[in-house]
Amino acid sequence: MATTRFLSKGLNYLALAAVCLFFMFPMYWMLKGSLETAPELLSAHLLPGSISSEAFRELIGQASFRQYFFNSATVAIASTIVSTTCAVLAGYGLARFKFPGKAAMSRGVLFCYMFPSLALSIPLFNIFYSIRLGNTLFGLMLTHVTLSLPFGIWLMWQYFQTIPSAFRENAALLGAGRFRTFLEVELPLARSGLIAVAIFAFALSWEEYEFAFVLITSEASKTLPIGMTQFVTRDYVVWNMIMAAGITMAVPAFLLISFLQKYLVAGFTSGGLKG
Amino acid sequence: MANIVLSGIYKEFTSGRETHLAVDGLNLDVANGEFISLVGPSGCGKSTTLRMIAGLESPDRGRIFVDGRDVTAVPPQSRGLSMVFQNYAIFPHMTVRQNIGYGLKIAGMARADQEKRVREVARLVDIENLLDRYPRQLSGGQRQRVAVARAFARNPDIILLDEPLSNLDAKLRDQTRAELKQLHQRVGHTMIYVTHDQLEALTLSDRIAIMNKGVLQQFAAPSVVFQQPANLFVATFIGSPTMNIIPATLLHGEAHTAVHIEGWSASLPRGGSEWLGPTDVSAALVGIRPKDITVHDGHVEGRLPAVVTLMEPTGSDAILHLDADGRALVAQVADRFDFEPGDKVSLDLSLDHLHLFDVDSGLALYHGRAKYGARPARAHAGPTMAQGAA
Amino acid sequence: MALHSARESYPGQNTPGLRDQAGGRGKALRSIIGTAIVAPWLLPALLIIGLVQIGPMLYAIWLSLYEKDAFSFTWDWVGLGNYETLLQSAEFWSAAGFGVWFAVLSVVVQLAVGVPVALLLHQNLRGRGLARGIVLLPYMVPTAAMALVFALMMSDIYGVFDHILVSLGLIDEPIPFLGSHAWALPATLVASTWKWTPFVVIVILARLQTIEVSLYECAKVEGANAFQRFRDVTLPSLRSTLLLIVMLRCIWMFNKFEVPYLLTKGGPGSETTNLPIYAYKVTFLQNQQGLGAALCVVMFAMLFIFASIYTSIVKPEKEIEVE
Ligand SMILES: Nc1ncnc2c1ncn2[C@@H]1O[C@H](COP(=O)(O)OP(=O)(O)O)[C@@H](O)[C@H]1O
Ligand SMILES: [Mg+2]
């Protein structure tokens, strides 16, 4: 009895180690590659030959990389702000007001959540050009908003619903108007939902590939995911720089999510995420 | 301070295709500075009534007056009242100080005045040292005080409380109940207090409004409600252990009416002020509180024979569960714990404390003349019920 | 006196009420007012969704009825001609077929890996917190970065997998995983499993944590063994979550563009070309905008069918207060 239990515990830990190895290895490989020199990297040894910051220095030295990074950050931050604001307003409206068609609205939100980006970006290409949004960061930002908006609306809708009406009623009795109650009482109470929405909005925009790939053709407006994958298609493939670019892309998302991990639970438990 | 008049209030809720009657034709007048309780079983419409007074719900029909002004269509913030919610609804993202001062801030009061007023009410409920804490750092009892302090801060004319003690443990509840009463005596606001606990209602209030299924059953001082319950519902809802109800037949003579229960009978004088209803019915329900039954050992002629089925000692008293010829009765006996199940006893029902109720309507027909240390019903000025305004 | 007032307010005095006379019209009015009040709150979101999602969808339907290439400004009406072309095109059917095949396979693999991992991480093992963080890792790594590191690892010249396999003597020649007929699909599957299994793990883990511990304790007291507890307590609670995961992941995997595109460019040949890649090629490489739009419409149509089934099973309106 004791031995079987010991054995099964051992097997569990073995499995745990295997799982960790599987999920960590590519990340390790990226990090290792980014710290090696280009020739070393090509020999594919499991341990790094030497550690150098050469790849990072060279990467940062490139004006185009700085431009991509700046574009990505601009789009991600702007779309986070816009998406969160729209999601909070819409979620509040849907949760608080009585009007017909709410059930249809809830289905519509889920539909929007599943729209294939590429199928949208093809017709959008023409539309954006005709309304002068083609190749603009603003246009790209708008498309990124829709990646997180349906989920954000859904989450805020549910969040505002769980806030007991007594808070709102009490504020009303104390003389606060509708908008003041929303701003000073209900919004602070929905803070963790709001933070979860903001994290997703940022993470989804930061890594978005398809809209940016189709809609942006000018070098000046390219974002990091598009820019860095283009390194590969050049004649001389600088893998250590590409890996370094991968690390610089992964780090902001990684930091954001690990610092705000507790807010993620709110998102995950309320019906999953895009991916 | 203000008086409140509810006149012909009617409210139903519609959810989907079903409509649910919550309050049915409620008339109520509350005097200036009075403390009244709305009491009744869960779901009887107490909270709905309170929320209509607050303006959080609007009645389908009927009018609400505050100081003679019709406020039925007035929004909550303009009615000059505050409310303490069951779960307190203290804003978790504000400190105690900000919570108490929130209404003052909205009213545009100067900072220094706000601070002064917050300190004042905080002192009133003894939470001055907690002003910089957040609600999550407070115990249940402290939160309750914050909610009360916040309700007092704007110095409203009327304070509404919806089961404010129901989230506290028994000991704290007793203590806070006493403090609430003291507070009312000191500041003298008009207060309406909702509870499902009859003991809270009896101990706190000047008058009690007892509701059942949306309908007001009786509205009177605690002693009156206890001694002269208007109907069967009030009689059995108020008082613990519950009043015994026994079917009886009535025989009307010239000067007396004889009350017959299987194995026991008594005669009551006819025509006195004790009689309230028709005096010619031939059947009625006898109501007698457990402590108004005297228990004697053994079988005695002329008394109601019974057998002990269970004894519950409560410390000072014993609650005896009895079987009298198939009818279950409860008696409360002081200072005797030597009963055993199976003991044969005989019962005396105190005629001074006897009640009779109509079999069909449940209305009281007769109340025994005894008063348990009655206090006079509070005299109050103010408009009488505005009947027929609907 | 008090008794008297009690009498006055005894039931029956006030005749029970008739309903609000203006019932029907009041309701319609109220719903109009409700819509008017809620509109400003929804407007910003609706504008953006309209511009980026609804607008392009309608535009694609319209465009798909014309023949138009990227450089000319002429629109030639062809009616359903583009759809006819698609239905007769072998490339279309192979892209659609590969898309379905890839979606089904990858979801099966993600579940086959994700469910056991979630159950493992739910157990009370030391280092569980760290392991959960590690499993979450791929979810935070931008897809483009992940595609590149897999491209590096699977390269036949400097890839670590070939390096290991050759040095262990398992294979003689390095395999160009991403460029070979036999290996392009499995390689893409491995990469997408790595990237999206965390989604499965996290959602299931979240669900597992909401199962009452007392249910397990009760089953234990009743004498159920570990397998019976899993079958009778865990599995029933996971059913709806699994359904949700399968449906969401299927539609998302079907519409994936960047992973197959970045790893294989849809090749070798057009073997790993799914509908999005095909639509991209048709529109921007072959300059047939009308045909590309028709492909988009096909994708929208599939989404609608799928999403309708999904919403009728999951019933999102149950989770919100509609009244
Ligand atoms: N917002 C509402 N919607 C539908 N029914 C309600 C609503 N509020 C109260 N009710 C119903 O009205 C009745 C009275 O409720 P309430 O006044 O809360 O009772 P209580 O006396 O316990 O405070 C209950 O049957 C309750 O179900
Ligand atoms: Mg209540």
mmCIF file of C-alpha atoms in Angstrom, chain B residues 10 12 19 25 27 61 215-220 228 231 361 363-364 385, chain C residues 1-3 5-11 13-19 323:
data_model
loop_
_atom_site.group_PDB
_atom_site.id
_atom_site.type_symbol
_atom_site.label_atom_id
_atom_site.label_comp_id
_atom_site.label_asym_id
_atom_site.label_seq_id
_atom_site.Cartn_x
_atom_site.Cartn_y
_atom_site.Cartn_z
ATOM 1 C CA TYR B 10 -50.000 48.481 -3.670
ATOM 2 C CA GLU B 12 -46.527 43.827 -7.502
ATOM 3 C CA THR B 19 -46.858 38.617 -11.425
ATOM 4 C CA GLY B 25 -53.233 48.023 0.180
ATOM 5 C CA ASN B 27 -51.919 52.094 5.180
ATOM 6 C CA ARG B 61 -50.900 52.539 -6.612
ATOM 7 C CA VAL B 215 -51.010 42.681 3.995
ATOM 8 C CA LEU B 216 -50.765 44.639 7.224
ATOM 9 C CA GLN B 217 -52.133 42.544 10.080
ATOM 10 C CA GLN B 218 -51.854 44.897 13.021
ATOM 11 C CA PHE B 219 -50.114 48.161 13.793
ATOM 12 C CA ALA B 220 -49.869 48.916 17.477
ATOM 13 C CA GLN B 228 -54.500 41.927 22.181
ATOM 14 C CA ASN B 231 -56.019 38.028 14.613
ATOM 15 C CA SER B 361 -61.714 34.900 9.482
ATOM 16 C CA LEU B 363 -60.177 37.767 13.719
ATOM 17 C CA ALA B 364 -59.991 38.154 17.480
ATOM 18 C CA MET B 385 -54.515 57.884 7.750
ATOM 19 C CA MET C 1 -57.033 53.369 20.299
ATOM 20 C CA ALA C 2 -54.203 51.231 19.011
ATOM 21 C CA LEU C 3 -56.526 48.310 18.626
ATOM 22 C CA SER C 5 -56.206 51.527 14.254
ATOM 23 C CA ALA C 6 -55.327 47.897 13.830
ATOM 24 C CA ARG C 7 -58.895 47.249 12.923
ATOM 25 C CA GLU C 8 -58.818 49.978 10.377
ATOM 26 C CA SER C 9 -55.940 48.477 8.564
ATOM 27 C CA TYR C 10 -57.205 44.947 8.622
ATOM 28 C CA PRO C 11 -57.258 43.114 5.290
ATOM 29 C CA GLN C 13 -60.711 47.112 3.788
ATOM 30 C CA ASN C 14 -58.817 48.027 0.689
ATOM 31 C CA THR C 15 -60.157 46.330 -2.371
ATOM 32 C CA PRO C 16 -57.374 44.395 -4.038
ATOM 33 C CA GLY C 17 -56.059 46.425 -6.899
ATOM 34 C CA LEU C 18 -56.640 46.346 -10.579
ATOM 35 C CA ARG C 19 -53.442 46.383 -12.561
ATOM 36 C CA GLU C 323 -35.004 40.751 -17.742
#
